[in-house]
Amino acid sequence: ADEYSTPNTRGTVALAKGGVPDSATNQWFINLTDNSEGLGPDNPSGGFAVFARVREADMAVVDAIAGLPVLDLYSPALVDRSWFSSLDAFTNVPMLRNDFPDGLNLADFVLVNRVYIPGNEVNPCLPVKPKTTTEFVNRNNILIPIRLNGQIYEVSFRQDFPLSDYLFMPELWRVRLLADVGQETADFSLEDGILTIPSILVDGTVFYNVRLKVIDPATLEVQLDSFDTEPPAP
C-alpha cells in the first residue's frame, strides 16, 4: 500500500514493500533509527506506510533483539541450498546463541508470544482466565517461574510418560533468568527437593499448593506429590 503519511522515525512500525508501489503484503519492520528520509515519499517504492509505534520505554526490548547475533538459515551448513529457489528470506535471523553443536532448537530463536495494544491487554474474543502462577496447556511445555536463592528462573517442564504417572522432566537447557517484577512464583526447596506451585490452571480448573517432589536427583525429574482444590485461607 502507498498510504504514506507518517515519517519512519525510530520506533515506528511500517509495512515492507518489494521495491515497487503497492507491493506490501504481510511483512513489517520496526525502525531502529530515524529513517524518515530514506523511506519517505521520495523512495522509489513511494514511501513506506507507518501503521503503529512502539512505546519508547519498550524499545529496549527491540534494541536487545537487534543486538543479537544473526544466522543465515539457508547456510550450506544447515540446509541443502539446491532445494530452495529463493534464498532472500530468513538470511539474517536473530539468535540467542552463536553456536549450535546439537542443532537448532526452538529455544534458540527469539519468540514473540503476544503483542498488546496499550489499553487492550485482554483479548475480548477469549474468555478471561483466572490468574494463576502457571498453566498446564499440554504435556510438552509447562513454563513455571521458580524462585531460587533470591533469583527467579523460568523453567520448562515436559511430560514424556503417561498422564496417569504424573512425572515431569525439566528442560535444563531452556532455563532463563526472569526480572523480578513482583510476580507470583513457585518455590523450590533444596533441602527436601520439593517444588511448590501456589496455583496452576488445568483445563479451566485451578489447583492450589501443588507440590512436586524430586524423584531422580541426577535429572531433577519430579512427580506430583499433593495439591489442594480450595484456595488457601486469606
GROMACS .gro file of C-alpha atoms in nm:
model
  234
    1ALA     CA    1   0.000   0.000   0.000
    2ASP     CA    2   0.111   0.359  -0.056
    3GLU     CA    3  -0.076   0.535   0.224
    4TYR     CA    4   0.239   0.714   0.335
    5SER     CA    5   0.155   0.982   0.588
    6THR     CA    6   0.378   0.934   0.894
    7PRO     CA    7   0.760   0.956   0.883
    8ASN     CA    8   0.960   0.640   0.952
    9THR     CA    9   1.117   0.766   1.273
   10ARG     CA   10   1.268   0.549   1.546
   11GLY     CA   11   1.014   0.315   1.700
   12THR     CA   12   0.761   0.332   1.418
   13VAL     CA   13   0.629   0.012   1.261
   14ALA     CA   14   0.587   0.012   0.883
   15LEU     CA   15   0.489  -0.221   0.603
   16ALA     CA   16   0.766  -0.376   0.395
   17LYS     CA   17   0.749  -0.350   0.018
   18GLY     CA   18   0.902  -0.533  -0.273
   19GLY     CA   19   1.069  -0.224  -0.418
   20VAL     CA   20   0.769  -0.101  -0.617
   21PRO     CA   21   0.443   0.076  -0.517
   22ASP     CA   22   0.151  -0.133  -0.391
   23SER     CA   23   0.368  -0.437  -0.320
   24ALA     CA   24   0.326  -0.462   0.059
   25THR     CA   25   0.165  -0.786   0.176
   26ASN     CA   26   0.218  -0.935   0.523
   27GLN     CA   27   0.569  -0.827   0.625
   28TRP     CA   28   0.656  -0.536   0.850
   29PHE     CA   29   0.956  -0.388   1.028
   30ILE     CA   30   1.043  -0.167   1.325
   31ASN     CA   31   1.262   0.136   1.258
   32LEU     CA   32   1.561   0.128   1.493
   33THR     CA   33   1.673   0.477   1.386
   34ASP     CA   34   1.527   0.777   1.206
   35ASN     CA   35   1.469   0.652   0.851
   36SER     CA   36   1.223   0.925   0.756
   37GLU     CA   37   1.438   1.049   0.469
   38GLY     CA   38   1.538   0.723   0.306
   39LEU     CA   39   1.194   0.560   0.346
   40GLY     CA   40   0.992   0.874   0.274
   41PRO     CA   41   0.778   0.961  -0.028
   42ASP     CA   42   1.087   1.016  -0.247
   43ASN     CA   43   1.175   0.648  -0.215
   44PRO     CA   44   1.129   0.463  -0.549
   45SER     CA   45   0.861   0.247  -0.388
   46GLY     CA   46   0.655   0.551  -0.296
   47GLY     CA   47   0.725   0.562   0.077
   48PHE     CA   48   0.674   0.304   0.347
   49ALA     CA   49   0.341   0.326   0.532
   50VAL     CA   50   0.368   0.355   0.910
   51PHE     CA   51   0.078   0.190   1.090
   52ALA     CA   52   0.196   0.161   1.452
   53ARG     CA   53   0.454   0.279   1.701
   54VAL     CA   54   0.644   0.100   1.980
   55ARG     CA   55   0.645   0.288   2.307
   56GLU     CA   56   0.989   0.435   2.374
   57ALA     CA   57   1.001   0.257   2.711
   58ASP     CA   58   0.962  -0.075   2.526
   59MET     CA   59   1.222  -0.004   2.258
   60ALA     CA   60   1.485  -0.151   2.493
   61VAL     CA   61   1.344  -0.495   2.405
   62VAL     CA   62   1.368  -0.419   2.032
   63ASP     CA   63   1.723  -0.287   2.071
   64ALA     CA   64   1.821  -0.603   2.260
   65ILE     CA   65   1.689  -0.821   1.977
   66ALA     CA   66   1.872  -0.608   1.721
   67GLY     CA   67   2.195  -0.661   1.914
   68LEU     CA   68   2.178  -1.041   1.896
   69PRO     CA   69   2.393  -1.245   1.656
   70VAL     CA   70   2.222  -1.330   1.326
   71LEU     CA   71   2.216  -1.656   1.134
   72ASP     CA   72   2.156  -1.739   0.769
   73LEU     CA   73   1.904  -2.023   0.791
   74TYR     CA   74   1.992  -2.113   0.431
   75SER     CA   75   2.355  -2.161   0.520
   76PRO     CA   76   2.506  -2.467   0.345
   77ALA     CA   77   2.600  -2.593   0.692
   78LEU     CA   78   2.231  -2.614   0.782
   79VAL     CA   79   2.037  -2.698   0.464
   80ASP     CA   80   2.081  -2.822   0.111
   81ARG     CA   81   2.057  -2.494  -0.080
   82SER     CA   82   1.964  -2.673  -0.404
   83TRP     CA   83   1.616  -2.733  -0.261
   84PHE     CA   84   1.533  -2.361  -0.249
   85SER     CA   85   1.451  -2.147  -0.550
   86SER     CA   86   1.482  -1.824  -0.349
   87LEU     CA   87   1.727  -1.755  -0.068
   88ASP     CA   88   1.619  -1.399   0.006
   89ALA     CA   89   1.418  -1.466   0.322
   90PHE     CA   90   1.549  -1.568   0.666
   91THR     CA   91   1.910  -1.487   0.590
   92ASN     CA   92   1.956  -1.261   0.894
   93VAL     CA   93   1.762  -1.427   1.176
   94PRO     CA   94   1.846  -1.309   1.532
   95MET     CA   95   1.954  -1.599   1.751
   96LEU     CA   96   2.007  -1.638   2.125
   97ARG     CA   97   2.342  -1.810   2.086
   98ASN     CA   98   2.631  -1.825   1.840
   99ASP     CA   99   2.700  -2.196   1.803
  100PHE     CA  100   2.470  -2.494   1.757
  101PRO     CA  101   2.666  -2.814   1.828
  102ASP     CA  102   2.345  -3.009   1.885
  103GLY     CA  103   2.147  -2.848   1.602
  104LEU     CA  104   1.883  -2.578   1.611
  105ASN     CA  105   1.608  -2.582   1.872
  106LEU     CA  106   1.300  -2.367   1.917
  107ALA     CA  107   1.456  -2.209   2.225
  108ASP     CA  108   1.741  -2.072   2.008
  109PHE     CA  109   1.505  -1.829   1.836
  110VAL     CA  110   1.353  -1.503   1.957
  111LEU     CA  111   0.984  -1.579   2.011
  112VAL     CA  112   0.714  -1.313   2.033
  113ASN     CA  113   0.437  -1.483   2.230
  114ARG     CA  114   0.197  -1.190   2.231
  115VAL     CA  115   0.172  -0.824   2.138
  116TYR     CA  116  -0.051  -0.581   2.325
  117ILE     CA  117  -0.205  -0.253   2.220
  118PRO     CA  118  -0.197  -0.023   2.528
  119GLY     CA  119  -0.536  -0.034   2.694
  120ASN     CA  120  -0.630  -0.360   2.518
  121GLU     CA  121  -0.423  -0.613   2.710
  122VAL     CA  122  -0.717  -0.854   2.726
  123ASN     CA  123  -0.840  -1.020   2.407
  124PRO     CA  124  -1.220  -0.968   2.407
  125CYS     CA  125  -1.261  -1.275   2.186
  126LEU     CA  126  -1.121  -1.507   2.451
  127PRO     CA  127  -1.276  -1.595   2.789
  128VAL     CA  128  -1.098  -1.440   3.084
  129LYS     CA  129  -0.883  -1.697   3.263
  130PRO     CA  130  -0.830  -1.693   3.639
  131LYS     CA  131  -0.492  -1.554   3.738
  132THR     CA  132  -0.262  -1.837   3.834
  133THR     CA  133   0.111  -1.896   3.872
  134THR     CA  134   0.121  -2.108   3.557
  135GLU     CA  135  -0.099  -2.312   3.324
  136PHE     CA  136  -0.083  -2.675   3.215
  137VAL     CA  137  -0.163  -2.639   2.844
  138ASN     CA  138  -0.004  -2.952   2.705
  139ARG     CA  139   0.233  -3.222   2.821
  140ASN     CA  140   0.530  -3.090   2.623
  141ASN     CA  141   0.582  -2.737   2.751
  142ILE     CA  142   0.487  -2.619   3.100
  143LEU     CA  143   0.658  -2.291   3.185
  144ILE     CA  144   0.696  -2.227   3.558
  145PRO     CA  145   0.858  -1.921   3.721
  146ILE     CA  146   1.061  -2.058   4.013
  147ARG     CA  147   1.226  -1.856   4.289
  148LEU     CA  148   1.560  -1.997   4.399
  149ASN     CA  149   1.830  -1.830   4.611
  150GLY     CA  150   1.677  -1.487   4.562
  151GLN     CA  151   1.654  -1.516   4.182
  152ILE     CA  152   1.359  -1.602   3.957
  153TYR     CA  153   1.408  -1.854   3.678
  154GLU     CA  154   1.169  -1.969   3.408
  155VAL     CA  155   1.188  -2.347   3.384
  156SER     CA  156   1.022  -2.552   3.113
  157PHE     CA  157   0.891  -2.897   3.204
  158ARG     CA  158   0.782  -3.173   2.972
  159GLN     CA  159   0.591  -3.494   3.034
  160ASP     CA  160   0.727  -3.796   2.849
  161PHE     CA  161   0.522  -4.054   3.033
  162PRO     CA  162   0.151  -4.148   3.050
  163LEU     CA  163  -0.056  -3.879   3.216
  164SER     CA  164  -0.150  -4.118   3.496
  165ASP     CA  165   0.213  -4.127   3.615
  166TYR     CA  166   0.231  -3.752   3.686
  167LEU     CA  167   0.603  -3.740   3.606
  168PHE     CA  168   0.766  -3.423   3.474
  169MET     CA  169   1.116  -3.362   3.338
  170PRO     CA  170   1.276  -3.014   3.348
  171GLU     CA  171   1.445  -2.897   3.028
  172LEU     CA  172   1.751  -2.751   3.198
  173TRP     CA  173   1.896  -2.619   2.872
  174ARG     CA  174   1.598  -2.383   2.842
  175VAL     CA  175   1.623  -2.224   3.187
  176ARG     CA  176   1.635  -1.846   3.171
  177LEU     CA  177   1.658  -1.569   3.430
  178LEU     CA  178   1.349  -1.352   3.477
  179ALA     CA  179   1.321  -0.999   3.608
  180ASP     CA  180   1.156  -0.973   3.948
  181VAL     CA  181   0.850  -0.753   3.894
  182GLY     CA  182   0.656  -0.884   4.191
  183GLN     CA  183   0.503  -1.180   4.009
  184GLU     CA  184   0.382  -1.491   4.187
  185THR     CA  185   0.638  -1.770   4.167
  186ALA     CA  186   0.686  -2.131   4.262
  187ASP     CA  187   0.944  -2.215   4.527
  188PHE     CA  188   1.198  -2.495   4.521
  189SER     CA  189   1.341  -2.634   4.844
  190LEU     CA  190   1.694  -2.767   4.802
  191GLU     CA  191   1.671  -2.942   5.138
  192ASP     CA  192   1.377  -3.171   5.068
  193GLY     CA  193   1.356  -3.149   4.689
  194ILE     CA  194   1.000  -3.014   4.690
  195LEU     CA  195   0.874  -2.774   4.421
  196THR     CA  196   0.567  -2.587   4.545
  197ILE     CA  197   0.349  -2.407   4.290
  198PRO     CA  198   0.095  -2.170   4.451
  199SER     CA  199  -0.163  -2.224   4.176
  200ILE     CA  200  -0.192  -2.390   3.837
  201LEU     CA  201  -0.470  -2.383   3.578
  202VAL     CA  202  -0.559  -2.719   3.422
  203ASP     CA  203  -0.846  -2.739   3.170
  204GLY     CA  204  -1.027  -2.446   3.331
  205THR     CA  205  -0.984  -2.571   3.689
  206VAL     CA  206  -0.743  -2.409   3.935
  207PHE     CA  207  -0.545  -2.627   4.174
  208TYR     CA  208  -0.362  -2.475   4.469
  209ASN     CA  209  -0.048  -2.552   4.667
  210VAL     CA  210   0.066  -2.804   4.407
  211ARG     CA  211   0.368  -2.995   4.536
  212LEU     CA  212   0.609  -3.183   4.309
  213LYS     CA  213   0.884  -3.396   4.462
  214VAL     CA  214   1.220  -3.472   4.301
  215ILE     CA  215   1.249  -3.849   4.250
  216ASP     CA  216   1.572  -3.852   4.050
  217PRO     CA  217   1.845  -3.613   4.175
  218ALA     CA  218   2.052  -3.674   3.860
  219THR     CA  219   1.788  -3.547   3.616
  220LEU     CA  220   1.571  -3.349   3.864
  221GLU     CA  221   1.268  -3.542   3.740
  222VAL     CA  222   0.970  -3.460   3.961
  223GLN     CA  223   0.647  -3.639   4.047
  224LEU     CA  224   0.317  -3.497   4.168
  225ASP     CA  225   0.303  -3.530   4.546
  226SER     CA  226  -0.010  -3.340   4.654
  227PHE     CA  227  -0.241  -3.048   4.577
  228ASP     CA  228  -0.542  -2.861   4.715
  229THR     CA  229  -0.869  -2.795   4.538
  230GLU     CA  230  -0.959  -2.493   4.750
  231PRO     CA  231  -0.764  -2.167   4.770
  232PRO     CA  232  -0.567  -2.103   5.089
  233ALA     CA  233  -0.737  -1.905   5.362
  234PRO     CA  234  -0.670  -1.529   5.335
   0.00000   0.00000   0.00000
